Amino acid sequence: MCLICAARPACGPDCDYPAQPVIGATPPGGGTVAPGGTVAPGGAGASAGGTNVGAAAAIADYLAGGYLSWLDETGYLAQPVHVTSPEGEITVSFEGITAAMRPLAEAALAAWADIADLSFREAPADGAQIVFQDDEPGAFNRWRYDFGDMRATYLGATVNIEAGLANLHGTEWGSWTYATFLHEVGHALGLGHPGAYGSFVEARSGGRLFDEDTELMSVMSYFRHDGHTHMFGSRAWPVTPQPADILAIRALYGTAEEVRPGDTVYGRGTHLDGPLSALASGSKPVIATLVDTGGHDMIDWSHDGRDARIDLRPGAASTVDGMEAGLALGPETWIENARTGWGDDVLLGNALDNVLEGGAGNDTLEGGAGDDTLDGGAGSGDTAVFEGGFGSYVLRLSAAGIEATDKRADGSGRDLLTGIEYLRFADGISFGAEGAVRVNTLSGALGVEVDDLSTLARLYIAYFDRAPDALGFVFWATQMSEGMSVRDVARDFFNQPETRALFPDPGDAGALIDAAYSNLLERAPDAAGRAWWLDELDSGRVDRADFMLALIRGSETNAAAEGDRRTLTDKTDIGLSYAVAHGLTNGANARAAMEVYSVADRAGSLGAAGDLIAGFRDAAGEAASDEVVVEIAGVLDDPLAWA
């Protein structure tokens, strides 16, 4: 791609080049290469995610110093090769290139200025520091020096891009022609190659020093994204400098203060022109690293149906257009939102409040820290991923979606989920699905009538003498919402392990009657009533599996037993408050809440039960608690709110 001056051969793999320049002026950027991707809002630390930060720093060090070493009588020395100007601007001449090529040159300069403290001013060719021309064959950069007094003073560079290359490879963004301008301007600004090579031959014959030496890491690389040396027919070309380039050029010039500080859309619907507009075209894939210093931003990849993986963590790399790591973020770049198309996509948030939107495929969304909005879209198998265990979250289900609040002090905030079918937690809990929680198994209660929910709560009370636990309650409510009758639910209760533990002898009708009256009505059965139920059960007119539901229905409609009806209502209110309004799942606490109730002091004991349940809910919401909390909102008000 370029011809390197013979006076500056590449440093070989065994040379011990210094990381800092040892002769000449210190670069204005400080001359140090520091790994990126560790800067969070407000200065807090954050992981770089999908980018190999160590490799980027090592390659950047070589780009800015190692390659630009040469051997003289004093040994290998790193010469600072950078353009300086007393006015703070670098002068540039476009006189030697055609009008068709000038926009590419200007865009390449702007792309480097996006990531470093650089500015450019047009000047006549005889006085410019960077001169563009197109009258020699091929594409190359030629550095110009004054070698007086053993101190090489960099005067500038000549960038030659043969005019005929535009006819062969086009001038659109994402073309080999534009990528060549990016590469050669990088040389003009002082960067070498990321390996011990100055030609394709040297690159192929062992000049590659880093496994990560590809255009995904640096536009200065001779290796394409799949690791092979470049051919003109490469699938994609860079439209921006890449992660190692960012670190290297900042070591020489410092960091740009503001880059696209407003609200910016990258991809579909972008308002950007120039090279980054190629992200929205969809006509051919391109390689890019986004640098953005402010605003409320979006990566919109909804125009593509291939499986995508978009990672919004600073320094991370994403897979788009079917190309792994084809889109990266700069080390301090924070993008708030992402949207994908109709593939089976993965969207990963960062420490900000993100909006992640999957399309029509079966997507996987993970918000990370911050209060995020996760929308799975139209797919039928969308999954939200949480970094904590099931018991680390409070789930609040409503018609608007699921609100998931991380109880941990250093947790992932409060997320709103819509269009999500599965929840996957770090502890691998299975609830309605293998290795995940099926949302419909939780949310079925939203579609069940309050009267049926009350009957379900009464079944728990009659069989187990406790309030329902929220997980069990929503499971059975979901069965009812999917067509299971109340009678079938009651019959299934009769065969549950907890029932068998409490009533080990299913044939003992007397024990069943006595327990049911005590649990449900807080009294022993009267003699006539007990005899009547024994006859019904022994004769088979009432099946034992139907008895509890029959007793509940009889107590609800018995006009002569006002006290029983009041007891039934009060205990149902305790059950619904515990399981639905507060979403509690601890079985021992469910029993304790019911034990507080007393017919001798109905109002007082209801108030005590309400206070106890509220305390249980407060404790369950603490970071130290691993109790699962699943609240159902919008179905009923807390029946004990008045107590």
XYZ file of C-alpha atoms in Angstrom:
643
model
C 0.000 0.000 0.000
C 2.864 2.407 0.641
C 6.538 2.846 -0.041
C 8.576 3.570 3.058
C 11.711 5.680 2.755
C 14.812 3.463 2.688
C 16.404 5.622 5.366
C 13.780 4.344 7.819
C 13.664 0.542 7.658
C 11.205 -1.322 9.834
C 12.463 -2.403 13.220
C 12.735 -6.195 13.235
C 11.140 -8.548 15.761
C 14.303 -8.720 17.873
C 15.025 -5.011 18.152
C 14.635 -3.446 21.570
C 12.913 -0.222 20.639
C 12.192 2.253 23.415
C 8.603 3.074 24.146
C 9.396 6.804 24.355
C 11.270 8.974 21.868
C 14.858 9.546 22.975
C 15.883 12.250 20.528
C 14.025 15.246 19.248
C 11.127 17.013 20.898
C 8.607 15.201 23.036
C 5.347 14.746 21.100
C 2.619 17.140 22.213
C 0.451 14.203 23.190
C 3.010 13.184 25.814
C 4.442 10.246 23.910
C 2.779 7.579 26.065
C 0.413 4.893 24.926
C -2.148 4.011 27.596
C -4.753 1.246 27.195
C -8.203 2.602 26.560
C -11.591 1.272 27.531
C -11.237 1.771 31.272
C -12.882 5.173 31.617
C -16.453 5.366 32.896
C -18.737 8.370 33.392
C -17.425 10.536 36.182
C -14.094 8.744 36.173
C -15.313 5.430 37.557
C -13.795 2.245 36.174
C -15.473 0.067 33.575
C -14.493 -2.992 31.574
C -13.562 -2.580 27.950
C -15.678 -5.593 27.066
C -15.120 -7.065 23.639
C -11.812 -5.419 22.699
C -8.386 -6.853 23.489
C -7.109 -3.715 25.204
C -3.671 -5.151 25.882
C -3.176 -6.008 22.223
C -4.404 -2.575 21.138
C -1.904 -0.879 23.466
C 0.989 -3.068 22.312
C 0.201 -2.456 18.650
C -0.265 1.267 19.315
C 3.150 1.411 20.975
C 4.677 -0.149 17.886
C 2.767 2.152 15.512
C 3.934 5.283 17.348
C 7.490 4.244 18.196
C 8.729 0.780 17.344
C 8.251 0.824 13.615
C 9.750 4.283 13.303
C 13.181 3.175 14.569
C 16.325 3.027 12.558
C 19.892 1.817 13.069
C 22.782 4.230 13.116
C 26.047 4.337 15.027
C 24.173 4.899 18.301
C 21.841 1.891 17.876
C 18.066 1.741 17.553
C 16.419 5.024 18.468
C 12.821 6.098 18.322
C 12.467 9.396 16.471
C 9.298 11.384 17.150
C 7.688 11.746 13.750
C 4.836 14.166 14.062
C 3.757 17.354 12.410
C 3.901 20.529 14.487
C 2.895 24.075 13.753
C 3.359 27.281 15.770
C -0.228 28.201 14.959
C -1.536 24.860 16.199
C -2.670 23.851 12.718
C -1.161 21.506 10.173
C -1.026 22.974 6.712
C -2.254 20.846 3.818
C -2.210 21.192 0.044
C -4.746 19.520 -2.262
C -3.370 21.159 -5.428
C -1.938 17.930 -6.783
C -5.108 15.775 -6.776
C -8.313 15.811 -8.799
C -11.616 17.242 -7.641
C -12.996 13.706 -7.414
C -10.239 12.642 -5.008
C -10.187 15.739 -2.818
C -13.255 14.764 -0.712
C -11.509 11.495 0.185
C -8.393 13.355 1.323
C -10.434 15.826 3.347
C -12.470 13.041 4.953
C -9.323 11.107 5.878
C -7.869 14.173 7.601
C -11.185 14.743 9.434
C -11.271 11.112 10.564
C -7.873 11.456 12.231
C -8.872 14.816 13.711
C -11.903 13.093 15.295
C -9.652 11.058 17.554
C -6.725 13.397 18.289
C -5.976 17.051 18.993
C -5.435 17.858 15.314
C -6.602 20.622 13.015
C -5.772 21.323 9.384
C -5.551 24.435 7.220
C -5.191 24.562 3.471
C -1.997 26.184 2.175
C -0.003 26.375 -1.104
C 1.947 23.255 -1.974
C 5.364 24.911 -1.612
C 4.701 25.708 2.043
C 2.348 22.939 3.179
C 3.405 20.281 5.653
C 1.242 17.569 4.066
C 1.051 17.616 0.288
C -1.364 15.408 -1.668
C -0.492 14.404 -5.217
C -1.637 11.815 -7.769
C 1.031 11.946 -10.515
C 3.203 8.978 -9.511
C 2.267 5.289 -9.817
C 0.761 3.503 -6.834
C -0.066 4.757 -3.378
C 2.564 5.791 -0.877
C 3.720 8.302 1.704
C 7.121 9.974 1.522
C 8.386 11.680 4.679
C 10.554 14.793 4.321
C 13.365 15.561 6.808
C 16.172 17.926 7.607
C 18.997 15.736 8.958
C 21.226 18.504 10.266
C 23.320 18.085 13.444
C 22.269 14.465 13.985
C 18.798 15.678 14.823
C 16.283 14.661 12.202
C 13.685 17.391 11.928
C 10.452 16.254 10.335
C 9.399 18.760 7.718
C 6.276 17.058 6.458
C 5.022 14.386 4.081
C 3.978 13.829 0.499
C 0.955 11.551 0.080
C 0.624 10.099 -3.407
C -2.572 8.308 -4.477
C -2.468 7.443 -8.176
C -5.429 9.038 -9.965
C -6.245 5.842 -11.817
C -7.027 4.009 -8.584
C -10.339 5.839 -8.389
C -11.368 4.325 -11.723
C -10.392 0.841 -10.567
C -11.785 0.888 -7.028
C -14.269 3.764 -6.903
C -14.425 6.774 -4.636
C -17.344 5.858 -2.376
C -16.958 5.517 1.369
C -15.972 1.942 2.102
C -13.838 1.687 -1.054
C -10.207 0.586 -1.156
C -9.413 4.076 -2.452
C -10.695 5.808 0.659
C -9.062 3.232 2.959
C -5.774 4.021 1.201
C -6.153 7.712 2.004
C -6.755 6.822 5.661
C -3.649 4.649 5.702
C -1.330 7.126 4.006
C -2.514 10.079 6.080
C -1.723 7.939 9.150
C 1.847 7.664 7.869
C 1.975 11.399 7.157
C 0.984 12.078 10.766
C 3.754 9.845 12.067
C 2.479 6.275 12.370
C 4.209 3.230 11.012
C 2.857 -0.230 10.300
C 1.911 -2.565 13.154
C 4.560 -5.049 12.023
C 8.092 -5.329 10.651
C 7.090 -4.765 7.040
C 7.094 -2.045 4.436
C 5.593 -4.052 1.597
C 3.160 -6.887 0.982
C 6.106 -9.222 0.411
C 7.603 -8.409 3.809
C 4.204 -8.762 5.463
C 3.672 -12.209 3.992
C 7.205 -13.412 4.757
C 7.243 -13.093 8.524
C 6.893 -9.391 9.190
C 3.728 -9.880 11.183
C 4.576 -9.460 14.880
C 1.094 -9.476 16.447
C -1.652 -12.059 16.007
C -4.152 -9.194 16.261
C -2.474 -7.277 13.415
C -5.479 -6.781 11.124
C -7.445 -3.805 9.834
C -9.918 -4.464 12.668
C -7.206 -3.186 15.013
C -5.441 -0.644 12.777
C -5.902 1.016 9.385
C -2.112 0.842 9.162
C -2.249 -2.962 8.908
C -1.507 -4.960 5.761
C -3.787 -7.760 6.952
C -7.500 -7.828 6.328
C -10.163 -8.779 8.852
C -9.771 -12.526 8.287
C -6.007 -12.398 8.923
C -4.888 -12.775 5.303
C -2.846 -10.138 3.533
C -4.842 -7.617 1.580
C -6.183 -8.139 -1.882
C -8.160 -5.517 -3.729
C -11.237 -7.729 -3.450
C -11.301 -7.682 0.361
C -14.815 -7.973 1.704
C -14.697 -4.760 3.722
C -12.473 -1.743 4.231
C -12.131 0.662 7.168
C -13.852 4.045 7.077
C -12.287 5.275 10.349
C -9.045 4.801 12.280
C -9.233 1.734 14.508
C -8.630 1.013 18.250
C -4.817 0.811 18.111
C -4.694 3.872 15.870
C -6.640 5.881 18.450
C -4.147 5.115 21.201
C -1.140 5.680 18.945
C -2.185 9.008 17.431
C -3.196 10.365 20.839
C 0.268 9.516 22.152
C 1.651 11.881 19.524
C -0.954 14.650 19.489
C -3.254 14.372 22.491
C -7.021 13.788 22.505
C -9.728 15.689 20.651
C -11.956 17.559 23.102
C -15.334 17.203 21.372
C -16.456 14.773 18.703
C -20.125 14.705 17.690
C -21.262 16.072 21.082
C -24.928 16.195 20.026
C -27.448 13.380 19.665
C -26.148 11.085 16.924
C -27.592 8.069 15.133
C -25.112 5.619 13.649
C -26.585 3.342 11.003
C -30.138 3.516 9.726
C -31.664 6.987 9.866
C -28.332 8.729 10.426
C -28.020 12.443 9.759
C -24.281 12.033 9.163
C -22.698 12.474 5.791
C -19.160 11.441 4.910
C -17.566 8.072 5.684
C -19.788 7.150 8.645
C -22.856 7.425 6.426
C -21.683 4.127 4.930
C -22.923 2.394 8.075
C -26.481 3.077 6.959
C -26.216 2.102 3.316
C -26.362 -1.655 3.719
C -24.874 -1.980 0.223
C -21.535 -3.352 1.425
C -19.999 -3.945 4.846
C -17.478 -1.501 6.235
C -15.174 -1.500 9.262
C -15.426 1.382 11.722
C -14.576 2.504 15.246
C -16.947 5.128 16.639
C -15.667 8.065 18.680
C -18.341 10.187 20.348
C -17.970 12.517 23.306
C -21.547 13.499 24.181
C -25.235 13.610 23.415
C -27.791 10.842 23.527
C -26.731 8.414 20.823
C -28.038 5.350 18.995
C -26.590 2.499 16.955
C -29.451 1.536 14.645
C -28.829 -1.705 12.773
C -32.492 -2.400 12.043
C -31.817 -2.396 8.288
C -30.025 -5.758 8.431
C -31.469 -9.227 8.973
C -28.210 -11.018 9.708
C -27.467 -12.036 13.289
C -25.789 -9.076 14.994
C -24.030 -8.634 18.326
C -23.937 -5.018 19.487
C -21.898 -4.217 22.583
C -22.229 -0.664 23.944
C -19.401 -0.876 26.475
C -16.579 1.598 25.771
C -13.761 -0.073 23.884
C -15.933 -3.040 22.939
C -16.259 -4.560 19.487
C -19.530 -5.598 17.838
C -20.456 -8.013 15.075
C -22.496 -6.413 12.285
C -22.948 -7.147 8.577
C -21.910 -10.707 9.369
C -18.409 -9.529 10.321
C -17.058 -10.269 13.770
C -15.645 -7.155 15.485
C -16.439 -5.052 12.415
C -17.813 -2.169 14.520
C -15.964 -0.961 17.617
C -16.281 1.868 20.123
C -13.479 4.173 21.159
C -12.124 3.863 24.703
C -14.149 6.813 26.071
C -17.144 6.499 23.763
C -20.508 6.037 25.452
C -23.489 5.160 23.258
C -26.827 5.017 25.041
C -29.104 3.024 22.734
C -29.059 0.232 20.180
C -31.578 -1.290 17.780
C -31.234 -4.365 15.580
C -33.079 -5.979 12.681
C -34.761 -9.309 12.144
C -31.867 -11.624 12.946
C -31.286 -13.486 16.202
C -29.327 -10.664 17.801
C -27.400 -10.001 21.008
C -27.504 -6.506 22.533
C -25.300 -5.577 25.494
C -25.664 -2.341 27.423
C -23.192 -0.335 29.470
C -23.239 1.670 32.714
C -25.626 4.287 31.310
C -29.423 4.102 31.088
C -29.728 2.174 27.829
C -32.622 1.479 25.470
C -32.003 -1.834 23.693
C -34.449 -2.879 20.982
C -34.360 -6.244 19.257
C -36.209 -6.815 16.016
C -38.301 -9.709 14.786
C -35.787 -12.432 15.627
C -35.164 -14.292 18.865
C -32.898 -11.798 20.580
C -30.797 -11.773 23.743
C -30.612 -8.480 25.650
C -28.499 -7.592 28.671
C -28.748 -4.071 30.049
C -25.843 -4.127 32.483
C -25.686 -1.310 35.039
C -28.077 1.616 34.827
C -31.847 1.805 34.519
C -32.437 0.226 31.140
C -35.324 -0.422 28.775
C -35.139 -3.798 27.037
C -37.561 -4.433 24.172
C -37.354 -7.864 22.599
C -39.467 -6.874 19.604
C -41.643 -9.222 17.607
C -39.719 -12.449 18.196
C -41.222 -15.341 20.151
C -38.043 -16.354 21.971
C -36.487 -13.116 23.241
C -34.397 -13.411 26.404
C -33.304 -10.831 28.969
C -30.078 -11.761 30.754
C -29.256 -10.724 34.331
C -25.851 -10.896 35.950
C -27.254 -11.781 39.389
C -29.172 -14.771 40.659
C -32.973 -14.957 40.613
C -33.175 -13.944 44.263
C -31.211 -10.729 43.608
C -34.181 -9.098 41.881
C -37.620 -7.743 42.585
C -39.872 -8.447 39.605
C -42.985 -6.346 39.168
C -45.312 -7.601 36.444
C -47.945 -5.397 34.853
C -49.683 -4.885 31.535
C -46.852 -2.485 30.607
C -44.205 -5.198 30.966
C -41.813 -6.359 33.656
C -39.910 -4.054 35.947
C -36.819 -5.811 37.293
C -34.994 -4.098 40.168
C -31.596 -5.350 41.297
C -31.506 -5.421 45.098
C -27.708 -5.465 45.289
C -25.963 -2.197 46.170
C -23.602 -2.570 43.198
C -26.222 -4.196 40.995
C -27.635 -3.440 37.588
C -30.322 -0.895 38.459
C -33.985 -1.007 37.505
C -34.892 -2.291 34.050
C -38.165 -2.210 32.150
C -38.753 -5.235 29.926
C -41.257 -5.487 27.084
C -41.600 -8.108 24.385
C -39.461 -10.505 26.447
C -40.381 -14.183 26.656
C -37.592 -15.541 28.886
C -35.460 -14.319 31.793
C -32.049 -15.887 32.336
C -30.344 -15.450 35.691
C -26.779 -16.207 36.755
C -27.826 -19.082 38.995
C -29.451 -20.913 36.059
C -32.881 -21.173 37.714
C -35.484 -23.042 35.661
C -39.101 -21.945 35.964
C -41.273 -22.874 33.030
C -38.244 -23.306 30.751
C -34.931 -25.154 30.869
C -32.292 -22.859 32.383
C -34.564 -19.814 32.300
C -37.764 -18.298 33.668
C -40.612 -18.271 31.171
C -42.286 -14.885 31.440
C -45.746 -16.237 30.648
C -45.415 -18.563 33.630
C -45.133 -15.459 35.793
C -47.524 -13.114 34.053
C -50.569 -15.372 33.694
C -52.145 -13.852 36.799
C -52.587 -10.605 34.862
C -55.293 -12.272 32.782
C -57.211 -14.043 35.564
C -60.361 -12.630 37.171
C -60.014 -11.500 40.781
C -62.700 -13.988 41.907
C -60.660 -16.870 40.502
C -57.483 -15.510 42.119
C -59.374 -15.398 45.421
C -60.438 -19.030 45.004
C -56.831 -19.986 44.247
C -55.673 -18.233 47.440
C -58.369 -20.113 49.408
C -57.107 -23.438 48.096
C -53.680 -22.639 49.550
C -55.274 -21.708 52.865
C -57.553 -24.764 52.984
C -54.851 -27.279 52.131
C -51.744 -25.739 53.703
C -52.961 -23.224 56.322
C -50.718 -20.524 54.880
C -50.698 -17.674 52.440
C -49.770 -18.573 48.879
C -46.144 -18.142 47.898
C -45.917 -15.843 44.876
C -44.092 -18.252 42.569
C -46.509 -21.072 43.165
C -49.441 -18.699 42.947
C -48.450 -17.226 39.567
C -47.724 -20.727 38.251
C -51.255 -21.919 38.982
C -52.752 -18.620 37.839
C -50.977 -19.103 34.523
C -52.466 -22.584 34.209
C -55.887 -21.019 34.719
C -55.197 -18.277 32.168
C -54.289 -20.987 29.661
C -57.601 -22.807 30.129
C -57.230 -24.985 33.214
C -60.438 -24.974 35.279
C -60.546 -24.072 38.967
C -61.768 -27.602 39.685
C -58.780 -29.136 37.883
C -56.427 -26.887 39.845
C -58.095 -27.995 43.084
C -57.762 -31.651 42.142
C -54.071 -31.137 41.318
C -53.588 -29.552 44.738
C -54.915 -32.753 46.315
C -52.002 -34.659 44.790
C -49.226 -32.170 45.562
C -46.264 -33.318 47.718
C -47.082 -30.679 50.349
C -50.638 -32.074 50.594
C -49.372 -35.621 50.946
C -47.012 -34.502 53.720
C -49.877 -32.869 55.647
C -52.432 -35.587 54.913
C -50.460 -38.817 54.647
C -53.616 -40.964 54.624
C -55.873 -39.818 51.761
C -58.524 -42.258 52.944
C -58.907 -40.580 56.361
C -61.902 -38.372 55.517
C -62.336 -37.201 59.099
C -58.811 -35.815 59.307
C -59.329 -34.032 55.991
C -62.571 -32.414 57.201
C -61.127 -31.364 60.558
C -58.011 -29.788 58.983
C -60.019 -27.981 56.313
C -62.362 -26.340 58.851
C -59.430 -25.318 61.032
C -57.354 -23.948 58.167
C -60.105 -22.224 56.267
C -62.620 -21.154 58.929
C -60.526 -21.070 62.125
C -62.889 -23.444 63.948
C -63.729 -27.100 64.412
C -66.617 -28.478 62.357
C -69.968 -28.681 64.059
C -71.146 -32.259 64.582
C -73.943 -32.103 62.010
C -71.739 -30.545 59.417
C -68.918 -33.043 59.987
C -71.335 -35.972 59.711
C -72.826 -34.623 56.508
C -69.401 -34.206 54.841
C -68.327 -37.685 55.998
C -71.374 -39.154 54.347
C -70.729 -37.210 51.142
C -67.107 -38.383 51.011
C -67.680 -42.000 52.037
C -70.556 -42.409 49.569
C -68.456 -40.983 46.739
C -70.938 -38.219 45.970
C -68.046 -35.819 46.644
C -64.608 -36.978 45.565
C -61.856 -36.358 48.110
C -59.962 -34.344 45.487
C -63.027 -32.076 45.145
C -63.702 -31.659 48.862
C -61.674 -28.482 49.547
C -63.233 -26.616 46.630
C -66.694 -27.831 47.673
C -66.132 -26.574 51.237
C -64.915 -23.204 49.906
C -67.977 -22.821 47.681
C -70.316 -23.820 50.493
C -68.737 -21.330 52.901
C -68.970 -18.531 50.308
C -72.725 -19.023 49.817
C -73.912 -20.059 53.290
C -76.080 -17.086 54.302
C -76.523 -18.511 57.792
C -72.801 -18.519 58.532
C -71.844 -14.848 58.392
C -68.842 -15.401 60.685
C -67.430 -18.093 58.405
C -67.814 -15.838 55.382
C -66.011 -13.013 57.210
C -63.196 -15.356 58.227
C -62.890 -16.657 54.700
C -62.677 -13.107 53.319
C -60.132 -11.974 55.909
C -57.791 -14.915 55.388
C -58.100 -14.549 51.614
C -57.088 -10.899 51.949
C -53.974 -11.937 53.884
C -53.114 -14.460 51.184
C -53.596 -12.036 48.286
C -51.673 -9.296 50.074
C -48.739 -11.634 50.673
C -48.563 -13.278 47.239
C -49.975 -10.721 44.784
C -49.541 -7.234 46.216
C -46.158 -7.924 47.822
C -44.967 -10.840 45.682
C -43.350 -12.756 48.549
C -42.179 -16.326 48.152
C -40.837 -17.473 51.535
C -43.017 -20.378 52.687
C -42.257 -20.034 56.412
C -43.183 -16.349 56.340
C -46.358 -17.200 54.423
C -47.372 -19.456 57.300
C -46.417 -16.859 59.919
C -48.538 -14.206 58.214
C -51.609 -16.452 58.344
C -51.029 -17.495 61.942
C -51.411 -13.885 63.113
C -55.104 -13.881 62.220
C -57.627 -14.353 65.026
C -61.437 -14.394 64.889
C -61.412 -12.944 68.396
C -59.833 -9.727 67.108
C -60.459 -9.637 63.391
C -59.559 -5.997 62.741
C -56.561 -5.971 65.064
C -55.140 -9.213 63.737
C -55.596 -8.087 60.118
C -53.635 -4.948 60.954
C -50.931 -7.056 62.575
C -50.810 -9.330 59.523
C -50.491 -6.299 57.251
C -47.601 -4.917 59.318
C -45.888 -8.300 59.368
C -46.200 -8.705 55.592
C -44.892 -5.175 55.012
C -41.888 -6.029 57.182
C -41.303 -9.223 55.248
C -41.413 -7.190 52.022
C -38.929 -4.641 53.332
C -36.555 -7.404 54.371
C -36.941 -9.207 51.034
C -35.965 -5.988 49.242
C -32.672 -5.689 51.092
C -29.420 -6.459 49.298
C -28.634 -9.247 51.778
C -31.855 -11.128 50.989
C -31.989 -13.811 48.338
C -35.773 -14.173 48.533
C -37.401 -13.980 45.123
C -40.017 -11.201 44.917
C -42.616 -11.352 42.119
C -45.268 -8.647 42.404
C -48.391 -8.579 40.211
C -49.461 -4.978 39.593
C -52.776 -3.695 38.283
C -54.830 -6.769 39.234
C -55.958 -5.683 42.678
C -55.071 -3.170 45.349
C -53.414 -4.426 48.499
C -56.383 -5.783 50.502
C -54.613 -4.898 53.767
C -53.603 -1.375 52.805
C -56.198 0.035 55.207
C -55.204 -2.187 58.117
